Coordinates of C-alpha atoms in Angstrom, one line a residue:
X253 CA -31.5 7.8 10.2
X254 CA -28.9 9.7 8.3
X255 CA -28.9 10.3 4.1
X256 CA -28.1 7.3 2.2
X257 CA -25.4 7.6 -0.5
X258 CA -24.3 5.0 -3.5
X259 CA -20.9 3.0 -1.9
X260 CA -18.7 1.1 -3.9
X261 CA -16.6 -1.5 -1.6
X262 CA -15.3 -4.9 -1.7
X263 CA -17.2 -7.7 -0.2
X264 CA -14.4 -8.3 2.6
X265 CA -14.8 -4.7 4.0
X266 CA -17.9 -5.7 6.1
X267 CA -16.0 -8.6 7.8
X268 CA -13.5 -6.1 9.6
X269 CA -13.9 -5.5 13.7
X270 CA -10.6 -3.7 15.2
X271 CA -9.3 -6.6 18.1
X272 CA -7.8 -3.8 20.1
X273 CA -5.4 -5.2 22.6
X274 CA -4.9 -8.6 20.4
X275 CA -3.5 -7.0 18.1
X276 CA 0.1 -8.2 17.4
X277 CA 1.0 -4.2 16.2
X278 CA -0.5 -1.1 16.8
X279 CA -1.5 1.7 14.7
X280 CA -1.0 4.0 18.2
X281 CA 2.6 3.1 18.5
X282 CA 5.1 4.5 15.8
X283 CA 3.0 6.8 14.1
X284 CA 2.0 10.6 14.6
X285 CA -1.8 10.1 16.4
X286 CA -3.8 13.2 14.2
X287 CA -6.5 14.8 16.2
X288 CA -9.5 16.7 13.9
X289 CA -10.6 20.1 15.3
X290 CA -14.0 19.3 16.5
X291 CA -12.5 16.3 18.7
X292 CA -9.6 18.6 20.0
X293 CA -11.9 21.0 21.6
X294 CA -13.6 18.4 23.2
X295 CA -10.9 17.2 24.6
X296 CA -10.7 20.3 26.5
X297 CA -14.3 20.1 27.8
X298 CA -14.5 16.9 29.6
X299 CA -15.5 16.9 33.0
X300 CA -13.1 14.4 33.9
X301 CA -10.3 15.5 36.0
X302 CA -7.5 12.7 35.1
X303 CA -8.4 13.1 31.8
X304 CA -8.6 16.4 31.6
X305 CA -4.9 16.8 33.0
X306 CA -3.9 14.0 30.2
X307 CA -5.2 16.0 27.4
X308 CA -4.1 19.4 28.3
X309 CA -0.2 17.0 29.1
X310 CA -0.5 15.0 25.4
X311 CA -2.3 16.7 23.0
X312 CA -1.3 20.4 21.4
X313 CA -2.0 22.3 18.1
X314 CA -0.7 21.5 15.0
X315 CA 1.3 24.2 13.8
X316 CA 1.8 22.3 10.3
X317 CA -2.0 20.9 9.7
X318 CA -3.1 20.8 6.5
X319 CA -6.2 20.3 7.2
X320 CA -9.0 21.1 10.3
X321 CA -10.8 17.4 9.9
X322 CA -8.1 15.6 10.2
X323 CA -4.4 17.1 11.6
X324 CA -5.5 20.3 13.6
X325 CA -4.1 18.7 16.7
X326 CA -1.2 16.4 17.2
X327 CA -0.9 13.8 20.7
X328 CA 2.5 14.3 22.1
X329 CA 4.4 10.2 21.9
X330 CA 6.1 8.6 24.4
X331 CA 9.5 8.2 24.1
X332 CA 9.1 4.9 22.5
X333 CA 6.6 6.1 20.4
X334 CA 3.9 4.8 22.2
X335 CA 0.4 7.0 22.2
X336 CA -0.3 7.9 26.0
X337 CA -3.4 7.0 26.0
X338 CA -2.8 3.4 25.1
X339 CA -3.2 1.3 28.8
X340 CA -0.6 -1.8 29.8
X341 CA -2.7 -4.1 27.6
X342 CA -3.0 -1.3 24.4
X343 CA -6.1 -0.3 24.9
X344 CA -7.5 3.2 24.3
X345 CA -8.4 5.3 27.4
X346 CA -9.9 7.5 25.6
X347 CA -12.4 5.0 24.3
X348 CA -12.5 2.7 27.4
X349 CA -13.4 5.9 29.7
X350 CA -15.5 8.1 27.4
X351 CA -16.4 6.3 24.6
X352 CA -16.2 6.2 20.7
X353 CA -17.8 9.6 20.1
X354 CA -14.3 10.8 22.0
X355 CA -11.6 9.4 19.3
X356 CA -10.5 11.5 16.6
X357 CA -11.3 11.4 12.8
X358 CA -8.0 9.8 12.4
X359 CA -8.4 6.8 14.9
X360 CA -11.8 6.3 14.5
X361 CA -11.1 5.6 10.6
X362 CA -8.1 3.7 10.2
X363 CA -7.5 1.6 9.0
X364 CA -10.8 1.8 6.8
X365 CA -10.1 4.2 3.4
X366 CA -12.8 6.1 1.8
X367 CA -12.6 7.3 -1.7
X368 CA -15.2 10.1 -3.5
X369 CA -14.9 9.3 -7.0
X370 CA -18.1 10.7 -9.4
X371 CA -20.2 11.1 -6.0
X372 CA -20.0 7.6 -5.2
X373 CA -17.9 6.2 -1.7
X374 CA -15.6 3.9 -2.6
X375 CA -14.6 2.0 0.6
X376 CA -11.7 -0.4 1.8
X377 CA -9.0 -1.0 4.0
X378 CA -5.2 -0.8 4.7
X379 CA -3.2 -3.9 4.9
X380 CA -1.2 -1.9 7.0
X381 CA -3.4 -3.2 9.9
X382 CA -2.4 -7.1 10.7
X383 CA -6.0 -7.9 11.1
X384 CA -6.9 -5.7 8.1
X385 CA -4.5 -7.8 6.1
X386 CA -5.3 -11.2 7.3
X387 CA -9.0 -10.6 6.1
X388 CA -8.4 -8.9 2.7
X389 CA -5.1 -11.4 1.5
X390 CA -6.1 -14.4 2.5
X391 CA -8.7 -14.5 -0.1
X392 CA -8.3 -17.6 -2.1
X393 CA -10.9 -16.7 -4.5
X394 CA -9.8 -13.7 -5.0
X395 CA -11.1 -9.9 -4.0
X396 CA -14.7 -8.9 -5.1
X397 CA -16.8 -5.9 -5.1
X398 CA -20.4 -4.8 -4.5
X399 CA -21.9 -1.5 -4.7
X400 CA -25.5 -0.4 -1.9
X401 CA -26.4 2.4 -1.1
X402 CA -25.9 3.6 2.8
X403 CA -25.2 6.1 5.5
X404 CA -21.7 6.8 5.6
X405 CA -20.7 7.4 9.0
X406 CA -17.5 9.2 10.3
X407 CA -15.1 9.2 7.4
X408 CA -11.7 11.3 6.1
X409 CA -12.2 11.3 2.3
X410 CA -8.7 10.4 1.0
X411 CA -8.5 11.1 -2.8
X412 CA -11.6 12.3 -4.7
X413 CA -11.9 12.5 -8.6
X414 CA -15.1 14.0 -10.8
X415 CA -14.0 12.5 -14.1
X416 CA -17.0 14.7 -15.4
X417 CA -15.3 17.7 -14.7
X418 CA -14.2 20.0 -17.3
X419 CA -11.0 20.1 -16.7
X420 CA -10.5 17.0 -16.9
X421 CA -11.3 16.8 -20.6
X422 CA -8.1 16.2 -22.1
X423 CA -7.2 14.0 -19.6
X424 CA -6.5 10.2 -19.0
X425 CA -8.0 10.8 -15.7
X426 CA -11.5 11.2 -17.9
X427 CA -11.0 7.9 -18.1
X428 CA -10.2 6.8 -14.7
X429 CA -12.8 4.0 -13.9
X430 CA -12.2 2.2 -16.6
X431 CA -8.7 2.6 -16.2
X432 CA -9.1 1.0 -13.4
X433 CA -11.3 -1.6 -14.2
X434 CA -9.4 -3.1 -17.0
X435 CA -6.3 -2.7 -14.6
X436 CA -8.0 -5.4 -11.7
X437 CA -9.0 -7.5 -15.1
X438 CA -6.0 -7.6 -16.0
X439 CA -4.0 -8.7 -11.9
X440 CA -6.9 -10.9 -11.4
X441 CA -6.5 -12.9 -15.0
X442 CA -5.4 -16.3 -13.1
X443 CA -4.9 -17.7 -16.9
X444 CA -1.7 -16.4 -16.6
X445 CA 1.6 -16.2 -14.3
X446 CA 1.5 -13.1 -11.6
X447 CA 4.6 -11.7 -13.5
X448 CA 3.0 -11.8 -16.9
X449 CA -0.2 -9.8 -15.8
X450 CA 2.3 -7.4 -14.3
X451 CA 4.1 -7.0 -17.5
X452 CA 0.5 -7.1 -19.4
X453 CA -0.5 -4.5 -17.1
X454 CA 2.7 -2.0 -18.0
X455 CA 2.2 -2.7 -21.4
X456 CA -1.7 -1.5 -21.0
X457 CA -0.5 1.4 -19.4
X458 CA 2.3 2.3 -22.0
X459 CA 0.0 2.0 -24.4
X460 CA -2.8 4.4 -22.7
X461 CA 0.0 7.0 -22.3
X462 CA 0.9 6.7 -26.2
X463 CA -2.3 6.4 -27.2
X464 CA -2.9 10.1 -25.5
X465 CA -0.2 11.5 -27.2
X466 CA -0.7 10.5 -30.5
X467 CA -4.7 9.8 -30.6
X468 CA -6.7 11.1 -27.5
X469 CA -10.3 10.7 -29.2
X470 CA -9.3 7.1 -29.6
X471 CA -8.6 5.9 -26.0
X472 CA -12.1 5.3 -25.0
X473 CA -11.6 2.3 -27.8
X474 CA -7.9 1.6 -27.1
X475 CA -9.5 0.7 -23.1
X476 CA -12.3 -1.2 -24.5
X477 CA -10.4 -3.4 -26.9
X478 CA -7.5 -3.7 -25.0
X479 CA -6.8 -7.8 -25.0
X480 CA -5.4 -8.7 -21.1
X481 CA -4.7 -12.1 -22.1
X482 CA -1.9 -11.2 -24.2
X483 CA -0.1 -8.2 -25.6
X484 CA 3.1 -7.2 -28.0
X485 CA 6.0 -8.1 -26.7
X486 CA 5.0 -10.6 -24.6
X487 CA 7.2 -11.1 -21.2
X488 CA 9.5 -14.0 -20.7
X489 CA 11.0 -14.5 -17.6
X490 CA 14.4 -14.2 -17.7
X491 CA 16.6 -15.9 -14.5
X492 CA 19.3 -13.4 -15.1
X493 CA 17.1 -10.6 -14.0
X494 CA 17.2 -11.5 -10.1
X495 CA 20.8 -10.2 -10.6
X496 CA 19.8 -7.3 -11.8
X497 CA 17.4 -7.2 -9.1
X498 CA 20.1 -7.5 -6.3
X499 CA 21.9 -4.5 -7.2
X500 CA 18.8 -2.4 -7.8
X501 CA 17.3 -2.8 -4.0
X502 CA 20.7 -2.5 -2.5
X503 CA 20.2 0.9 -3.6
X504 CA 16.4 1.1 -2.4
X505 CA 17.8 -0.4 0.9
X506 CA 20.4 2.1 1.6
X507 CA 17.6 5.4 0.7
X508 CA 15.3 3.9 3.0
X509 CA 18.3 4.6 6.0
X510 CA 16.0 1.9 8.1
X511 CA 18.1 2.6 11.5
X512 CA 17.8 6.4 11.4
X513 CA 14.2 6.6 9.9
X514 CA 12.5 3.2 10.5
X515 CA 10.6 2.9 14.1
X516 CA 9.9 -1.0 13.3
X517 CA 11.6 -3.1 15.5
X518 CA 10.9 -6.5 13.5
X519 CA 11.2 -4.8 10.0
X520 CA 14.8 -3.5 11.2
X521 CA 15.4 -7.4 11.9
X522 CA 13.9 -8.6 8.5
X523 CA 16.2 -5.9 6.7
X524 CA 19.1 -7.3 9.2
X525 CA 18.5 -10.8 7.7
X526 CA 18.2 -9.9 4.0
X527 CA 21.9 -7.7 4.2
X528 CA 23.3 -10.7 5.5
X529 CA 21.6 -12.9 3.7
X530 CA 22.3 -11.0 0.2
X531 CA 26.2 -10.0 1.5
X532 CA 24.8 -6.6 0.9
X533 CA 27.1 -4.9 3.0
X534 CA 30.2 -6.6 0.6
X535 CA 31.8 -3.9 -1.5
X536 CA 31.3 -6.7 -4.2
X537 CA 27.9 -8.7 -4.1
X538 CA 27.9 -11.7 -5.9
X539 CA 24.4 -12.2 -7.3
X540 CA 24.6 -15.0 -9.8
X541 CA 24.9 -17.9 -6.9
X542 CA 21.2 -16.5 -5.9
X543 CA 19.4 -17.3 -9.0
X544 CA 18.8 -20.9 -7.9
X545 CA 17.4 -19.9 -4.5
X546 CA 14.8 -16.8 -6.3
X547 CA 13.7 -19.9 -8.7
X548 CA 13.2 -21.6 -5.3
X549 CA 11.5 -19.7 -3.5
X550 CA 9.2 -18.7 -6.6
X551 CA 7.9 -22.4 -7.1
X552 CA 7.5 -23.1 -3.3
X553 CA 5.7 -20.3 -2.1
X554 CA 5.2 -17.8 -4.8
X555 CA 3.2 -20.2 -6.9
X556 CA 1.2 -21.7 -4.0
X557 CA 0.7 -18.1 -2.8
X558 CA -0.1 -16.3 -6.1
X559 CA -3.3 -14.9 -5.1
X560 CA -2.0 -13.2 -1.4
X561 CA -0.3 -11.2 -4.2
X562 CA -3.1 -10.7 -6.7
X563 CA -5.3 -9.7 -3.5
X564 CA -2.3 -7.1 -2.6
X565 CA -2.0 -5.6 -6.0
X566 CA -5.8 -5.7 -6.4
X567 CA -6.1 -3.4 -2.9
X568 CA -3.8 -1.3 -4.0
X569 CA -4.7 -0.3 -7.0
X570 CA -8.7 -0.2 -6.0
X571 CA -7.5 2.2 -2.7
X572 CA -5.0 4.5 -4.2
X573 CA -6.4 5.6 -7.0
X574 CA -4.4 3.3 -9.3
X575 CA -2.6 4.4 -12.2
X576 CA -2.8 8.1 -10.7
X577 CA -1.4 7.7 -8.2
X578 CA 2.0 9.7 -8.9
X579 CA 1.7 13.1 -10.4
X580 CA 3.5 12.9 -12.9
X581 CA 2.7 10.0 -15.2
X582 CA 0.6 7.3 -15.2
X583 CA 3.7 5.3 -15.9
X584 CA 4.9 6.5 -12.6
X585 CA 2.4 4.6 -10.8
X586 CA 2.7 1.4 -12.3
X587 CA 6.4 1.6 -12.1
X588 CA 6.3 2.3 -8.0
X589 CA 3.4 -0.5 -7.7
X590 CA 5.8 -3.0 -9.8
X591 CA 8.5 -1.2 -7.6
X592 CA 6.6 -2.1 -4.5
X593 CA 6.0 -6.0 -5.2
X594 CA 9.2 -6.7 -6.2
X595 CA 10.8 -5.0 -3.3
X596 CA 8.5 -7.1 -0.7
X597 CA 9.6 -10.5 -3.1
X598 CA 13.3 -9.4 -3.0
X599 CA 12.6 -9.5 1.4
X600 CA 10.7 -12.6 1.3
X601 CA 13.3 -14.5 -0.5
X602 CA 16.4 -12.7 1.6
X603 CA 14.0 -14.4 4.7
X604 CA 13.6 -17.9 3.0
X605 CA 17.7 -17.9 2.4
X606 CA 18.4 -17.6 6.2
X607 CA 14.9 -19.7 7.4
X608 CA 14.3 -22.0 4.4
X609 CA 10.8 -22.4 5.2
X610 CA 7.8 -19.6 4.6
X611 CA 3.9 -19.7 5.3
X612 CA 0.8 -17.8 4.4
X613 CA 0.4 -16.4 7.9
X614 CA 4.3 -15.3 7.6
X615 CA 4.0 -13.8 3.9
X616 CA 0.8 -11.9 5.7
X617 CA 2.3 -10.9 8.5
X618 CA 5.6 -9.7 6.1
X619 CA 3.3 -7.2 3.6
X620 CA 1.5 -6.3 6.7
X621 CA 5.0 -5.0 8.3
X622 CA 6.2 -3.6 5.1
X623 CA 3.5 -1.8 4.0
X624 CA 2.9 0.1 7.5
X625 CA 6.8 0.9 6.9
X626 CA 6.9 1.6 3.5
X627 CA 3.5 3.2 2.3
X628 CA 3.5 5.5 5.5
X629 CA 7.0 6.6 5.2
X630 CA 7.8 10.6 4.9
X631 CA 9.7 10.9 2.6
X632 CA 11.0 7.3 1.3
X633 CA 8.6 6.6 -1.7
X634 CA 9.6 10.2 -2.8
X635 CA 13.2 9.5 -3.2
X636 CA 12.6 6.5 -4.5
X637 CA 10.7 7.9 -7.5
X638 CA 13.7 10.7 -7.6
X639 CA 16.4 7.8 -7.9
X640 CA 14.2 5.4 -10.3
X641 CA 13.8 8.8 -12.7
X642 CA 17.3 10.2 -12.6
X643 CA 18.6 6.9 -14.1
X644 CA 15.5 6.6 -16.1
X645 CA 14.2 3.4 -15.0
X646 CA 10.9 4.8 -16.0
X647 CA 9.9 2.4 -18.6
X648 CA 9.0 -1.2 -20.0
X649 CA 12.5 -2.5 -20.4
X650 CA 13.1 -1.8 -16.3
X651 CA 9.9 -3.6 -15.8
X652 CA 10.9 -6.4 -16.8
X653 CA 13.9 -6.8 -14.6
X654 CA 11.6 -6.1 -11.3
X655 CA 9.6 -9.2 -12.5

């Protein structure tokens, strides 16, 4: 029996099982398939003849890795961008035929995510997997943690912080966990509306960025007074915004190019829908007669739905190492999380004009497609946080118009 080590994860993580071929996506089709260096060269020691010739056909060096664990190798896609080892009901040859021990770092992980952070694991998933994001959303009561210690089995450590670490002394990041702590306090406050605990949230992390600036000796107090019920300049929602809104993601629509550098099929028709449901292709958009339909939506399904939501902001910000997320400012990352939300709101309501009904399993299944698209883009998220800078959308007052 291997070492134990401390493990930090949230009570749904133990409930996942992969369905393999009942999936209704795949994580082998539309994505580059990594292969870790110690798989690759097994590849090219089986004793199997058919597979043999399929390895030394489908799978070459990575010119470009970054990194022997996880991207030494890279499996040549179909033309469709299928894997080629994925059978006529998409299952995995390479796991049907030789067994687990034969799949790569990459594909034996995902869509579990593994964070180091002060020597302790801190596990989870990716709602980019359907059945990922059935279990973890669907939480009524909401998204809570444990910690045990155990042996960690085959992992890619994604982000790893030592917030003891010297450098790091004159940092925010000193203060990551409870950083993140009062962040989840704050999404999970069910006292209040979703959009208030959003603005809450951007005014906590204003306030830790100012507080650095002007008082860094003080911010271990700032975190543990900080009220999450309530703050200065308390949000008020604000109909007009939705026009605002509008314009804003017709921009975000066009950077994403979804025809050229989407592989989706369904997320290209959901964009379809939402250009003609929003007139976005018009020279001249005419947002105002839209308000009554985002107010709509809101109280049907929003408001009944509040904690799918919570439980997506609440992954996120647990999995990605929430608010550091960007580089450069803490800011930055609540900004592209608010960014994010809104963005997958501004799609759902663009659905509900054309279908005038929604469902959990259909808000699921949406996040599910958009996050796969989104989070795992190369290069969209980037020039997203280019565009939002350059007109310096960077800040509270912007906030406010995303919620």
């Amino acid at each position: 029996m291997g070492k134990k080590f401390k493990s930090l994860y949230p009570e749904y993580y133990d409930e996942f099982k992969c369905i393999g071929g009942s999936c209704e996506d795949s994580c082998c089709v539309g994505w580059d398939i990594d292969i870790d260096k110690i798989t690759f060269r097994k590849y090219y020691k089986v004793q199997d003849s058919e597979m043999k010739r399929m390895f030394q056909k489908n799978v070459h060096n990575n010119e470009e890795s970054f990194s022997d664990d996880v991207d030494y190798g890279k499996v040549k896609l179909k033309s469709d961008k299928r894997c080629p080892f994925l059978d006529c009901d998409n299952y995995c040859v390479i796991h049907s035929k030789l067994g687990e021990d034969y799949l790569s770092n990459v594909c034996t992980c995902f869509p579990r995510i593994t964070n180091l952070v002060d020597g302790c694991y801190e596990r989870s998933l990716d709602v980019a997997c359907p059945e990922a994001a059935r279990i973890l959303l669907l939480k009524e009561d909401g998204i809570k943690f444990k910690e045990s210690e155990e042996v960690i089995g085959k992992h890619i450590i994604s982000n790893q912080v030592d917030t003891k670490a010297k450098e790091l002394k004159n940092s925010l990041a000193k203060y990551f966990k409870e950083i993140r702590e009062v962040s989840i306090k704050i999404i999970q406050n069910r006292n209040l509306d979703l959009s208030e605990r959003l603005y809450i949230l951007g005014e906590f992390i204003n306030g830790l960025e100012d507080e650095s600036e002007s008082n860094f000796n003080n911010i271990s107090k700032f975190i543990k007074n900080y009220d999450i019920n309530t703050a200065e300049g308390f949000y008020e929602k604000n109909s007009l915004y939705f026009m605002l809104q509008i314009d804003f993601f017709k921009k975000m629509i066009s950077l994403l190019n979804v025809d050229k550098e989407v592989d989706s099929a369904l997320f290209k028709e959901y964009t379809k829908q939402i250009i003609k449901s929003f007139n976005l292709d018009k020279e001249e958009v005419e947002p105002r007669k839209y308000i009554k339909i985002f107010e709509e939506y809101n109280k049907k399904y929003m408001d009944e739905y509040t904690y799918i939501f919570e439980n997506y902001l609440v992954n996120f910000i647990y999995n990605n190492m929430f608010p550091f997320n960007e580089k450069e400012s803490i800011f930055d990352g609540y900004i592209m999380l608010l960014m994010r939300y809104s963005f997958m709101r501004f799609y759902l309501v663009g659905k509900y004009i054309e279908e005038r009904k929604d469902s959990k399993e259909d808000i699921v299944r949406f996040i599910q497609i958009f996050s796969k698209t989104i989070e795992h883009h190369r290069s969209y998220l980037t020039k997203s946080m280019r565009h939002i800078k350059e007109k310096e959308f960077n800040n509270i007052e912007f906030a406010k118009t995303l919620l």
